[in-house]
Tab-separated table of C-alpha atoms in Angstrom:
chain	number	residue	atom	x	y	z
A	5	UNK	CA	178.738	48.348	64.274
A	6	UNK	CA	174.778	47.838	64.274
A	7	UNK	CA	175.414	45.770	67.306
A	8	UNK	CA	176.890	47.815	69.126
A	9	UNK	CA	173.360	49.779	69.248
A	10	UNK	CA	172.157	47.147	71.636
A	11	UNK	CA	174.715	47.884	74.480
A	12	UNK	CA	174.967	51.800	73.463
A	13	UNK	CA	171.204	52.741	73.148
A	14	UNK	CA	170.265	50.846	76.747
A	15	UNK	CA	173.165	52.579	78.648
A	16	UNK	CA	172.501	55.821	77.523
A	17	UNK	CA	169.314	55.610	78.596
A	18	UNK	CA	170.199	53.969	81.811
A	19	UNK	CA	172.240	56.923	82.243
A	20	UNK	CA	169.815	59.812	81.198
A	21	UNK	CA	166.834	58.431	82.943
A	22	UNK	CA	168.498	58.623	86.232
A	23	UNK	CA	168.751	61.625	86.431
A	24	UNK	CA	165.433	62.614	84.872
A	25	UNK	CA	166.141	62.969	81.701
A	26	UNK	CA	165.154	61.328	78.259
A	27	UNK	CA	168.645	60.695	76.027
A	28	UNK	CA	167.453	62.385	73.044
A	29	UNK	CA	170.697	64.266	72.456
A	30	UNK	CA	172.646	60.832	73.135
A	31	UNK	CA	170.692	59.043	70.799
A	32	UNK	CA	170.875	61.600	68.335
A	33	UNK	CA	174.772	61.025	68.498
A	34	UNK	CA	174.515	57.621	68.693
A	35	UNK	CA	172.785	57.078	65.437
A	36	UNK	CA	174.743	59.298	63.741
A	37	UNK	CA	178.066	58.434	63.864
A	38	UNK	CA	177.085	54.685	63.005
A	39	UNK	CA	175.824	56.305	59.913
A	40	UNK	CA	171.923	56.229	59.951
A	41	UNK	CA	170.023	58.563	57.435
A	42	UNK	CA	168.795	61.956	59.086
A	43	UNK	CA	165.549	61.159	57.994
A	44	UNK	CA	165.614	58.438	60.579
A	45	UNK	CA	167.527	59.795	63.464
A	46	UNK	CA	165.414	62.800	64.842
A	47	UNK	CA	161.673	60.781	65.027
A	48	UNK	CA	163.567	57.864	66.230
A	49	UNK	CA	165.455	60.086	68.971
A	50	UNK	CA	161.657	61.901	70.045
A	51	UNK	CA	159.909	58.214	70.340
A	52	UNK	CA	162.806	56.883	72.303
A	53	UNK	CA	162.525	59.941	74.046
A	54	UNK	CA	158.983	59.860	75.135
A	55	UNK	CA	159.237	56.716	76.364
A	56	UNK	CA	162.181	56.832	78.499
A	57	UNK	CA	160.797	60.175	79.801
A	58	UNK	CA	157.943	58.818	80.971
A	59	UNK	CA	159.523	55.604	83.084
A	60	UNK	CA	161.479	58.560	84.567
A	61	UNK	CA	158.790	60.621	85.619
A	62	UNK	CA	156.624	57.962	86.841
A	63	UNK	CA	159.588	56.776	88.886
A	64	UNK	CA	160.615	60.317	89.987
A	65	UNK	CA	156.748	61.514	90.831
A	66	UNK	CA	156.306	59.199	93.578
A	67	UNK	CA	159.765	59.701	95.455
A	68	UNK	CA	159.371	64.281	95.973
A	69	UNK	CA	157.339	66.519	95.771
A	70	UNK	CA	156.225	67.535	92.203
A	71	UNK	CA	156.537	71.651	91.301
A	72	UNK	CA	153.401	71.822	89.503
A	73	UNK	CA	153.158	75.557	89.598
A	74	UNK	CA	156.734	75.922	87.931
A	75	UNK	CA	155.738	73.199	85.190
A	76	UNK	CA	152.660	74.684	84.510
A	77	UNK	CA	154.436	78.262	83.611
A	78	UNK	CA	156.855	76.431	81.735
A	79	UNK	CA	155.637	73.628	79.746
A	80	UNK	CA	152.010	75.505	78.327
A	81	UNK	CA	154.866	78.047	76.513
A	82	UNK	CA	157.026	75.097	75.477
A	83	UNK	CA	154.578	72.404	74.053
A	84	UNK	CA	153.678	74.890	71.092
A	85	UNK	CA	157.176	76.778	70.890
A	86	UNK	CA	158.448	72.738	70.513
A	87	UNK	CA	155.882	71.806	67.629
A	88	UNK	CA	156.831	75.045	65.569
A	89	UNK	CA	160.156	74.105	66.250
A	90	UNK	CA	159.505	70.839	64.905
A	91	UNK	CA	158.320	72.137	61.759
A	92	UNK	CA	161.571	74.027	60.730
A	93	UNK	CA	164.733	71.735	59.368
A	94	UNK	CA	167.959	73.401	60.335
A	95	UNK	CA	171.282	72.923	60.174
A	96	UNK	CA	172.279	73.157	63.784
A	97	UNK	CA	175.499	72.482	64.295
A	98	UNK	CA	176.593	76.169	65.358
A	99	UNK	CA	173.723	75.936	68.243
A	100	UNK	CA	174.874	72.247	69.034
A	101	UNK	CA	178.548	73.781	69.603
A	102	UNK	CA	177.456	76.976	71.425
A	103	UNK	CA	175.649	74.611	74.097
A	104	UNK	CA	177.908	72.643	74.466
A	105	UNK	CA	180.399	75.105	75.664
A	106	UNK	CA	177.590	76.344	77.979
A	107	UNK	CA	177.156	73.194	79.626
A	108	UNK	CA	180.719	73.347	80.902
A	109	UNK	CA	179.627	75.893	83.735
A	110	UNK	CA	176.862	73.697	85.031
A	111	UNK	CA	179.536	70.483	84.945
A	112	UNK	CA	181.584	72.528	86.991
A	113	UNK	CA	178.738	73.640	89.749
A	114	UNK	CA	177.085	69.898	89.513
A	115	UNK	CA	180.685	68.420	89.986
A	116	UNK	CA	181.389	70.184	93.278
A	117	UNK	CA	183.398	73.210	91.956
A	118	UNK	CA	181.056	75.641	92.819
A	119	UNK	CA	178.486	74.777	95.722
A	120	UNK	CA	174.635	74.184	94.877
A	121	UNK	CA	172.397	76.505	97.234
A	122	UNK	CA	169.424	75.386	98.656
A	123	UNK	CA	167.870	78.830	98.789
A	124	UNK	CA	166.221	80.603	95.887
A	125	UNK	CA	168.898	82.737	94.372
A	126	UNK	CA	166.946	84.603	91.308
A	127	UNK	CA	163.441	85.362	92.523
A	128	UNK	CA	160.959	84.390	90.282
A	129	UNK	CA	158.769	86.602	88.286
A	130	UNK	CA	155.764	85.973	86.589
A	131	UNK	CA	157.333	85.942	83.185
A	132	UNK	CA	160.500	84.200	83.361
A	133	UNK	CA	159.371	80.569	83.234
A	134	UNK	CA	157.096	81.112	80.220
A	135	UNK	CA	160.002	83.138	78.360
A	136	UNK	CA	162.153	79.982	79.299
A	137	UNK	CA	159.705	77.616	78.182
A	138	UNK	CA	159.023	79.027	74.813
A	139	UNK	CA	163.139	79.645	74.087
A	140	UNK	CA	163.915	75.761	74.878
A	141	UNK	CA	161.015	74.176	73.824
A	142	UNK	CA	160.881	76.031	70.434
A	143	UNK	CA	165.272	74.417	70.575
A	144	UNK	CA	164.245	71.592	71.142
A	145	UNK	CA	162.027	71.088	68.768
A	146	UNK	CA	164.299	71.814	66.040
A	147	UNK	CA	166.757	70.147	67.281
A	148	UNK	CA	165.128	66.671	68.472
A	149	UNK	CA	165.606	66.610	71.816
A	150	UNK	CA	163.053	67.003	74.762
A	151	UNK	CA	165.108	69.943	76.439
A	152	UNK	CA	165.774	68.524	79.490
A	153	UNK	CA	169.577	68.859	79.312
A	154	UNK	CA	169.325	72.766	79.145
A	155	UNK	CA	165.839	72.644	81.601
A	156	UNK	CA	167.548	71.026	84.335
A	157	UNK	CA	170.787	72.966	84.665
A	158	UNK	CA	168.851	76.085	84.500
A	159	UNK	CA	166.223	74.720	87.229
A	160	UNK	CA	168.758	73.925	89.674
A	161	UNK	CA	171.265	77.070	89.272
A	162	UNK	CA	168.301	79.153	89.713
A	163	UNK	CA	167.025	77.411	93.052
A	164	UNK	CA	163.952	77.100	92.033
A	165	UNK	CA	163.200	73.197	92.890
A	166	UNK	CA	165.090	70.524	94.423
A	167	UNK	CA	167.092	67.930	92.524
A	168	UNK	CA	164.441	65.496	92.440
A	169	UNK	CA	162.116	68.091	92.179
A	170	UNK	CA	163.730	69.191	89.187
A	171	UNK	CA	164.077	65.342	87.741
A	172	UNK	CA	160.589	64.567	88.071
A	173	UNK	CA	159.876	68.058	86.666
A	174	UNK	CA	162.114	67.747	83.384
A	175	UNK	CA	161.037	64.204	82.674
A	176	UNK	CA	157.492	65.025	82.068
A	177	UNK	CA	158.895	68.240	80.202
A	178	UNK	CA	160.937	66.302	78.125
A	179	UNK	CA	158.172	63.978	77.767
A	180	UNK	CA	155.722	66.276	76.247
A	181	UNK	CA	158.070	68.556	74.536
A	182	UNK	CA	159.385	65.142	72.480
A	183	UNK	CA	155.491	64.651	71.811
A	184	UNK	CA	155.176	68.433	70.911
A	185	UNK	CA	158.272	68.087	68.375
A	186	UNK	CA	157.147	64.245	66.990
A	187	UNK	CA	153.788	65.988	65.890
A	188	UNK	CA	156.294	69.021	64.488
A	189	UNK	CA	158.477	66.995	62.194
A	190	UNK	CA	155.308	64.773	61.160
A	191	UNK	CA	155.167	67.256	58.735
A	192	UNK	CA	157.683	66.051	56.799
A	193	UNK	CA	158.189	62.358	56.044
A	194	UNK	CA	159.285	60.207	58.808
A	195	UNK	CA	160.995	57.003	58.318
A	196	UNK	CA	161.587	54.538	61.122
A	197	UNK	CA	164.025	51.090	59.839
A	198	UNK	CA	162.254	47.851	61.132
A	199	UNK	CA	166.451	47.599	63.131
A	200	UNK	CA	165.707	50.746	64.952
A	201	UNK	CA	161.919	49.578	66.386
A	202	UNK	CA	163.709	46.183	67.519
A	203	UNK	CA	165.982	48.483	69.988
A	204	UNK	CA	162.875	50.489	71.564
A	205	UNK	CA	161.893	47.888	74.148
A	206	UNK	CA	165.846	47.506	75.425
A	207	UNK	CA	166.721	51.394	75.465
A	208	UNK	CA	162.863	51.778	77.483
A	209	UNK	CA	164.199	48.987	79.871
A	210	UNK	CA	167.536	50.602	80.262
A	211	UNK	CA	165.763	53.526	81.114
A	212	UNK	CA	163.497	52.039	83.561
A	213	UNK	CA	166.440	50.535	85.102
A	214	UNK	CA	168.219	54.188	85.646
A	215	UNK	CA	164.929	56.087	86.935
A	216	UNK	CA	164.206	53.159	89.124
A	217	UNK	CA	167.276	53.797	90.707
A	218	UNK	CA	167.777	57.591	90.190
A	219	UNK	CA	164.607	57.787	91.971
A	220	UNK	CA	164.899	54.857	94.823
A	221	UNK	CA	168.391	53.764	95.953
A	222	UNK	CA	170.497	56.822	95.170
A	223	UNK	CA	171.492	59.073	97.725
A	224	UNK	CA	171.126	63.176	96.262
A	225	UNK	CA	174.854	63.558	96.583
A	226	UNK	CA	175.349	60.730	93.922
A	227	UNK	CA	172.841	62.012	92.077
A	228	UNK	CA	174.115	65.275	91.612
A	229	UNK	CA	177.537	63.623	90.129
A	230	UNK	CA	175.591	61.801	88.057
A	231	UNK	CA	173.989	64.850	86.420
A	232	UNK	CA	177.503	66.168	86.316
A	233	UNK	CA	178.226	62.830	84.413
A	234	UNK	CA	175.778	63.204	82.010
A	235	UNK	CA	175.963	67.181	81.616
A	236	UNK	CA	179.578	66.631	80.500
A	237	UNK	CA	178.565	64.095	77.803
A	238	UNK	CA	176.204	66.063	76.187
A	239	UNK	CA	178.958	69.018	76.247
A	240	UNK	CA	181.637	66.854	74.941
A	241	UNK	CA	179.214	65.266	72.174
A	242	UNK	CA	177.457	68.569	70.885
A	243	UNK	CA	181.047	70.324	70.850
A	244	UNK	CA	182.242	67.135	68.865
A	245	UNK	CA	179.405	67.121	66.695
């Protein structure tokens, strides 16, 4: 089954990145139903994370316009909400099931069911993105993921950005919150198996592959499924879990 790692680990990244997002909560499965210690699984999820974050939001920068406002509100309340988070171990396998029957609604919106409005529909005040930044990244955190599958949803529901507005703006969320929550657990012991670093540079080329063409060659229609895609993964996965 350690094998199958090599084909898993690179496609879920592939998949995540190309929409803007790292694969924490993919990896997180991954490794855990092929039976890797906890110990290893949440600092191996955050590193893998970071990386394939970053290809993402490099890629995604240079093809929109980046919200820098709306990051800035959201990410200086998340990078410390996502190291305390990091700091607490938790059993969350309630949480994991509660999101994942959240996610269902924005599967259903990305998917076509309900239409995506270009318009603003909540106006945003002053407080809202610094409320939401401190709830997800503190989440996150706990959890091991960089946030971006509850970020983006949100994002795009709300109006507030584009699509690949909202990619480029979760990657480099998801980027620093993983960063924020590496630091976090640090406190504790982490333990990385010398079978785990030999995966990093194919999952970070996977990923490169997906935000490369997230970012390039697909249209925003096909994008949009694609989150869909993803969306209903992580649903199906944390409901499973």
């Amino acid at each position: 089954m350690y094998y199958a790692l090599f084909f898993l680990m690179p496609f879920a990244a592939f998949l995540y990145a190309s929409v803007g997002h790292g694969g924490a909560s993919s990896y997180l499965m991954i490794l855990a139903l092929l039976g890797f210690a906890p110990e290893e699984i949440r600092p191996t999820a955050l590193i893998l994370n970071m990386m394939v974050s970053m290809v993402a939001y490099l890629n995604y920068r240079k093809a929109g316009v980046f919200p820098m406002q709306l990051f800035l509100s959201l990410i200086l309340f998340s990078i410390p909400a996502a190291y305390l988070g990091g700091t607490i171990l938790l059993d969350a396998t309630v949480y994991k099931k509660v999101l994942g029957v959240l996610l269902i609604f924005p599967v259903l919106k990305f998917g076509g069911v309900f239409p995506i409005s270009k318009d603003e529909q909540v106006e945003r005040k002053w407080w809202m993105a610094p409320v939401l930044g401190i709830l997800i990244g503190f989440v996150s955190g706990m959890i091991g993921i960089g946030g971006g599958i509850i970020l983006t949803p949100i994002i795009l529901m709300l109006g507030w950005a584009g699509v690949k507005e909202t990619a480029a703006l979760s990657a480099l969320f998801i980027f620093l919150n993983s960063v924020a929550g590496f630091v976090g657990a640090a406190t504790y012991e982490i333990t990385v198996s010398q079978e785990l670093w030999v995966l990093i540079p194919l999952t970070v080329l996977g990923g490169a592959l997906g935000a490369y063409l997230g970012a390039k060659r697909f249209s925003v229609k096909v994008l949009k499924y694609m989150l869909a895609a993803v969306l209903l993964f992580a649903s199906v996965k944390l409901i499973l879990s």
